[in-house]
Amino acid sequence: MLDRIFGPRRSRQFHRLLRNGKVTILCLVLTVVVLRGNLGAGKFGTPEQDFKEIRETFYQYRSRRAEPRRVLEELQTEQTTSSATNNYAEFDINKLFVDEEEDVKKNPNEPYSIGPKISDWDEQRGEWLKQNPNFPNFVNPNKPRVLLVTGSSPKPCENPVGDHYLLKSIKNKIDYCRIHGIEIFYNMALLDAEMAGFWAKLPLIRKLLLSHPEVEFLWWMDSDAMFTDMAFEIPWERYKDRNLVLHGWNEMVYDQKNWIGLNTGSFLLRNCQWSLDLIDVWAPMGPKGKIREEAGRVLTRELKDRPVFEADDQSAMVWILASQKDRWANKVYLENHYYLHGYWGILVDRYEEMIASYHPGFGDHRWPLVTHFVGCKPCGKFGDYPVERCLKQMDRAFNFGDNQILQMYGFTHKSLASRRVKQTRNDSSNPLEVKDELGLLHPAYKAVKVSSS
Amino acid sequence: MGQERAQKRGSATLPTSTAPTAVSRTARTLRAGNRQIHKTLNNIKITILCGLVTILVLRGTIGFSSLSPDTDLENQAIIEETNRILAEIRSDKDPEDDNQNQPTTNLNDTYTLGVKISNWDHKRSLWLTRNQDFPNIVNGKARILLVTGSPPNPCDNAIGDHYLLKSIKNKIDYCRIHGIEIVYNMAHLDKELSGYWAKLPLIRRLMLSHPEVEWIWWMDSDALFTDMVFKVPLSKYKDHNLVIHGYPDLLFDQKSWIALNTGSFLFRNCQWSLDLLDDWAPMGPKGPVREEAGKILTASLKGRPAFEADDQSALIYLLITKSEWMSKVFVENSYFLHGYWAGLVDRYEEMMEKYHPGLGDERWPFVTHFVGCKPCGSYGDYPVQRCLSSMERAFNFADNQVLKLYGFRHRGLLSPKIKRIRNETVTPLQYVDRFDIRHSGQATSN
């Protein structure tokens, strides 16, 4: 067409001009864009960021996992290669551990056994107690010897403040147990690699029952549970004919088969043959791997509202009690008149109200014995609840319990959120005349039986 | 074409005349072809350039992020929020901090630990008579209260808290085996006596609140029990009120600042102890008093570096200058009530081979004390690797003695994993009699 206007040569020139023009403009635009990209383009990002995002997207699609509501990561500082550093922040603790021996390879065809079957434990234990009168199983006529068992991993927590909360938790337990004359066993060893995770308590409990015949009751308590009523003493007489005490509701376990009908984060187990038999029936769902997965499916099917995940000890207990009610129920006490386990979500916001209206010693909704931070998982990276809520509430629960200890010595925390303490009563030149309000310094249940020998 | 035919008719003539024309013709076709190729190439180049520019411009205006899922941004926000919360928890800030600075004691003020009590022995024995069910001697053993503690805020780094946890587990194990109660303190009872001085008001308060306790045993958080069988020979100290590890010649002859160690010592619950605490405390109050006292101590004690007054140097100075206190002080070195870690930790394997628990001395140390490691702070006096691996070894060395009853031990002193050393049995009580430290023949006391 241009040919007709300008003539062939001219049109060719014109075309060439146009082409060159196009290329020039394109190059100019490209230069501008590239420069803008390199010198910074604000929130619209640079090609480098693009690349990163593309890469991340692909990685995300590859490792698709349940979206974490919370991620805790320590900013890794650059590792210095010098091994002679005096700076703790630069040290990678995982380089410290050395296993001198290999894992024992288990024969996969062998069925799991938590230990050789013992059938005469009551007789063995009774005989031993007779021969060892210095280690009675009852420290007072109404008070059995109790061993509180808890524990955590021998490796540091993934969360940088996790170990601090474990420390506060064990201090809290030490305080309660000192006042109530209870011994503590803090476990940091994995006795059986197959029963790892929440199942690790089973081989531990069995081992402790068999190694400590003088212990009448073993009290398992999770590391994320804290005592919030220091004055409450467990009503031991109520359980004189029972062997297992858990917090829960009969209807929810036996009728509804609800997976949270009871809680295995805090329970009492008597040292007897019945308990060994129960552990033998409880353990088979635990072994890591296919067994646990398959058992998990069975439990989700059989129990109400249970989500899909591998078998856990709590669901297994619900299932055993519900399906073998005739065998076990008459020796199991599902306690709900006080908070042997208290779900933190409904308790922690009411502490100020409790302080205003009630006093320690109730153990129930008025002043909970135990506040259990289920789902918070402060030692791990991922929890079911937001970080701030969990950690701040754990601080409050700790201080709530600690105030009852400090008041013995005339101190209290400045507030439930504060680490600082203040004096509540003046120093006296007659310290023994001053009575501590809760009577925790020299409580009746700690009185020593004055023996005649 | 016509030219070709004309050439062919006269084929006898020179054929060379056909070449240039053929070349020029193929050249022309080639040139035409070339032009086409060039044109195509140009078009392709332009297309690619256009494509690139379009992408860049679009990306610039719309942004790639709108195409990817939102969780990335959400995660980023969550991570930032979490880090902020962690930083807040780990800082020393407190919601109850006053805005104004706490007034520190002036040099002229006299500091007192509390109201002066002068007849504590009498009051205490009266109380014990009236409260027979809280005796100070249980089953022939005097009642001991082990006191330890750590600051209420998280350590500067996570490793510190982990070793505090292992340390308290270690103490729990020893105390369970030996029937000793534990108080773990995490509160600053007295703002002025902070840091290492915090033990003084704590010990005083516990003595006065627990008259049934005969001995208060202070132990630092960086000291670990490494002999689970050894018992403190209290009968040796029936005429003494303070039992502390140290060396008399270092104390009196050399006046060394490390002649005694206040990381592990026992105080009897009596008037004498209250008086000693009152005499000990004045160098402690934070501020100019502690600074000045530090200068005096550095000048008087051998080898002491220049820093503020610490409780150990102050006690040494007190005992040297007022030697009337010494009559009731037992300077113990026949066993490691405090054992300096550097000379001990490398020998654990040798000890396991040659000796056995219950000795408490250099053959099998009672306490291994990690002075100078400071895992709760940011910097220690020794390399981190050395400190932490030694603490891990000491912990496992002690833990092996506890696990023996259960038939396990660690797979090496640096391993958190355990292995079985005894098979399970249907008659476990035979092992209980043999291996439970509480009622086996292994328990020895000097």
Coordinates of C-alpha atoms in Angstrom, one line a residue, chain B residues 96-289:
Chain B
E96 CA 5.3 -3.9 86.7
D97 CA 8.6 -2.1 86.3
D98 CA 8.6 1.3 87.9
N99 CA 9.5 4.2 85.8
Q100 CA 11.9 5.7 88.2
N101 CA 15.1 4.0 89.2
Q102 CA 15.2 2.1 92.4
P103 CA 17.3 4.1 94.9
T104 CA 20.4 2.2 95.8
T105 CA 21.9 2.1 99.2
N106 CA 24.3 4.9 100.0
L107 CA 27.6 4.2 101.5
N108 CA 26.6 5.7 104.8
D109 CA 23.4 3.7 105.1
T110 CA 23.6 0.4 107.0
Y111 CA 21.9 -2.4 105.2
T112 CA 20.1 -5.1 107.2
L113 CA 18.9 -8.4 106.0
G114 CA 15.9 -8.1 108.2
V115 CA 14.7 -7.5 111.8
K116 CA 17.4 -8.6 114.2
I117 CA 16.5 -11.9 115.9
S118 CA 18.5 -12.7 119.0
N119 CA 17.1 -15.9 120.6
W120 CA 16.4 -18.0 117.6
D121 CA 17.8 -21.2 119.2
H122 CA 15.4 -20.9 122.1
K123 CA 12.4 -20.1 119.9
R124 CA 13.2 -22.9 117.6
S125 CA 13.6 -25.6 120.2
L126 CA 10.4 -24.5 121.8
W127 CA 8.6 -24.9 118.5
L128 CA 10.1 -28.3 118.0
T129 CA 8.9 -29.4 121.4
R130 CA 5.4 -28.2 120.6
N131 CA 5.4 -29.7 117.1
Q132 CA 6.5 -33.2 117.6
D133 CA 5.1 -34.3 114.3
F134 CA 7.6 -32.0 112.5
P135 CA 10.9 -33.2 114.0
N136 CA 14.3 -32.0 112.9
I137 CA 15.6 -35.6 112.9
V138 CA 13.7 -38.2 110.8
N139 CA 14.7 -41.9 111.0
G140 CA 18.0 -40.9 112.6
K141 CA 18.9 -38.5 109.9
A142 CA 18.8 -34.7 110.3
R143 CA 16.4 -33.0 108.0
I144 CA 18.2 -31.2 105.1
L145 CA 16.6 -28.7 102.7
L146 CA 18.5 -28.3 99.4
V147 CA 18.1 -24.7 98.1
T148 CA 18.9 -23.7 94.5
G149 CA 17.6 -21.3 91.9
S150 CA 17.9 -19.4 88.8
P151 CA 16.6 -16.0 87.5
P152 CA 12.9 -15.6 86.6
N153 CA 13.5 -14.7 83.0
P154 CA 14.7 -17.0 80.2
C155 CA 18.4 -17.3 79.7
D156 CA 20.1 -15.2 77.1
N157 CA 20.1 -18.3 74.9
A158 CA 18.1 -21.5 74.8
I159 CA 20.9 -23.8 75.7
G160 CA 21.2 -22.2 79.1
D161 CA 17.6 -23.1 80.0
H162 CA 18.1 -26.7 78.8
Y163 CA 21.0 -27.2 81.1
L164 CA 19.2 -25.6 84.0
L165 CA 16.5 -28.2 83.4
K166 CA 19.0 -31.0 83.3
S167 CA 20.6 -29.7 86.4
I168 CA 17.4 -29.6 88.4
K169 CA 16.6 -33.1 87.2
N170 CA 20.0 -34.2 88.5
K171 CA 19.2 -32.6 91.9
I172 CA 15.7 -34.1 92.0
D173 CA 17.3 -37.6 91.5
Y174 CA 19.9 -37.2 94.2
C175 CA 17.4 -35.8 96.7
R176 CA 14.7 -38.4 96.0
I177 CA 17.3 -41.1 96.7
H178 CA 18.4 -39.5 99.9
G179 CA 15.2 -38.1 101.3
I180 CA 16.1 -34.4 100.9
E181 CA 13.6 -31.7 100.1
I182 CA 14.2 -29.1 97.4
V183 CA 13.3 -25.5 97.2
Y184 CA 13.9 -24.0 93.7
N185 CA 13.8 -20.3 93.9
M186 CA 13.0 -18.0 91.0
A187 CA 12.1 -14.8 92.8
H188 CA 14.3 -11.9 93.8
L189 CA 13.4 -11.5 97.4
D190 CA 15.5 -8.4 97.9
K191 CA 16.2 -5.9 95.1
E192 CA 19.4 -4.8 96.7
L193 CA 21.0 -8.1 97.2
S194 CA 20.8 -9.2 93.6
G195 CA 22.8 -11.7 91.6
Y196 CA 25.0 -14.1 93.6
W197 CA 24.0 -12.3 96.8
A198 CA 20.4 -13.3 96.4
K199 CA 21.1 -16.5 98.3
L200 CA 21.5 -14.7 101.5
P201 CA 18.0 -13.3 102.1
L202 CA 16.7 -16.6 100.7
I203 CA 18.6 -18.7 103.2
R204 CA 17.6 -16.5 106.1
R205 CA 13.9 -16.6 105.1
L206 CA 13.9 -20.3 104.7
M207 CA 15.6 -20.9 108.0
L208 CA 13.1 -18.8 109.8
S209 CA 10.0 -20.3 108.1
H210 CA 11.2 -23.9 108.5
P211 CA 12.3 -24.5 112.0
E212 CA 12.0 -28.2 111.4
V213 CA 14.9 -28.1 108.9
E214 CA 18.3 -28.7 110.6
W215 CA 20.6 -28.0 107.7
I216 CA 20.1 -25.7 104.7
W217 CA 22.2 -26.7 101.8
W218 CA 22.7 -24.1 99.2
M219 CA 23.8 -25.4 95.8
D220 CA 24.4 -23.4 92.6
S221 CA 22.5 -24.1 89.5
D222 CA 25.7 -25.0 87.6
A223 CA 26.7 -27.7 90.1
L224 CA 25.7 -31.3 89.4
F225 CA 25.7 -34.3 91.6
T226 CA 28.0 -37.0 90.2
D227 CA 28.0 -39.4 93.0
M228 CA 24.5 -40.6 93.7
V229 CA 25.5 -42.9 96.5
F230 CA 27.6 -40.6 98.6
K231 CA 25.9 -39.1 101.7
V232 CA 27.1 -36.0 103.5
P233 CA 28.7 -37.3 106.8
L234 CA 26.7 -35.0 109.1
S235 CA 27.9 -36.7 112.2
K236 CA 31.3 -35.2 111.5
Y237 CA 29.8 -31.7 111.8
K238 CA 28.0 -32.0 115.1
D239 CA 30.0 -29.2 116.6
H240 CA 30.0 -27.0 113.5
N241 CA 27.4 -24.8 111.9
L242 CA 28.9 -24.1 108.5
V243 CA 30.3 -26.7 106.2
I244 CA 32.1 -25.4 103.1
H245 CA 34.6 -26.8 100.7
G246 CA 38.0 -25.2 100.7
Y247 CA 41.6 -25.4 101.8
P248 CA 42.8 -23.9 105.1
D249 CA 46.2 -23.1 103.8
L250 CA 44.8 -21.1 100.9
L251 CA 42.5 -19.4 103.3
F252 CA 44.9 -18.3 106.1
D253 CA 48.3 -18.4 104.6
Q254 CA 47.7 -17.2 101.1
K255 CA 44.4 -15.3 101.6
S256 CA 43.4 -16.5 98.2
W257 CA 40.0 -15.5 96.8
I258 CA 39.2 -19.0 95.8
A259 CA 40.2 -20.5 99.2
L260 CA 36.5 -21.5 99.8
N261 CA 33.6 -22.1 97.4
T262 CA 30.2 -20.8 98.1
G263 CA 28.6 -22.8 95.3
S264 CA 27.8 -25.6 97.6
F265 CA 27.7 -25.3 101.4
L266 CA 25.6 -26.3 104.4
F267 CA 24.3 -23.9 107.1
R268 CA 22.9 -25.2 110.3
N269 CA 19.5 -23.6 111.3
C270 CA 20.6 -21.7 114.4
Q271 CA 21.3 -18.3 115.9
W272 CA 25.0 -18.5 114.9
S273 CA 24.1 -18.8 111.2
L274 CA 21.7 -15.8 111.4
D275 CA 24.4 -13.8 113.0
L276 CA 26.9 -14.8 110.3
L277 CA 24.5 -13.9 107.6
D278 CA 24.0 -10.5 109.2
D279 CA 27.8 -10.0 109.2
W280 CA 28.2 -11.3 105.7
A281 CA 25.5 -9.2 104.0
P282 CA 26.8 -5.6 104.3
M283 CA 29.1 -5.9 101.3
G284 CA 26.2 -7.0 99.1
P285 CA 23.9 -4.1 98.4
K286 CA 23.9 -3.1 94.8
G287 CA 25.5 0.1 93.8
P288 CA 28.3 2.1 95.4
V289 CA 28.5 -0.2 98.4

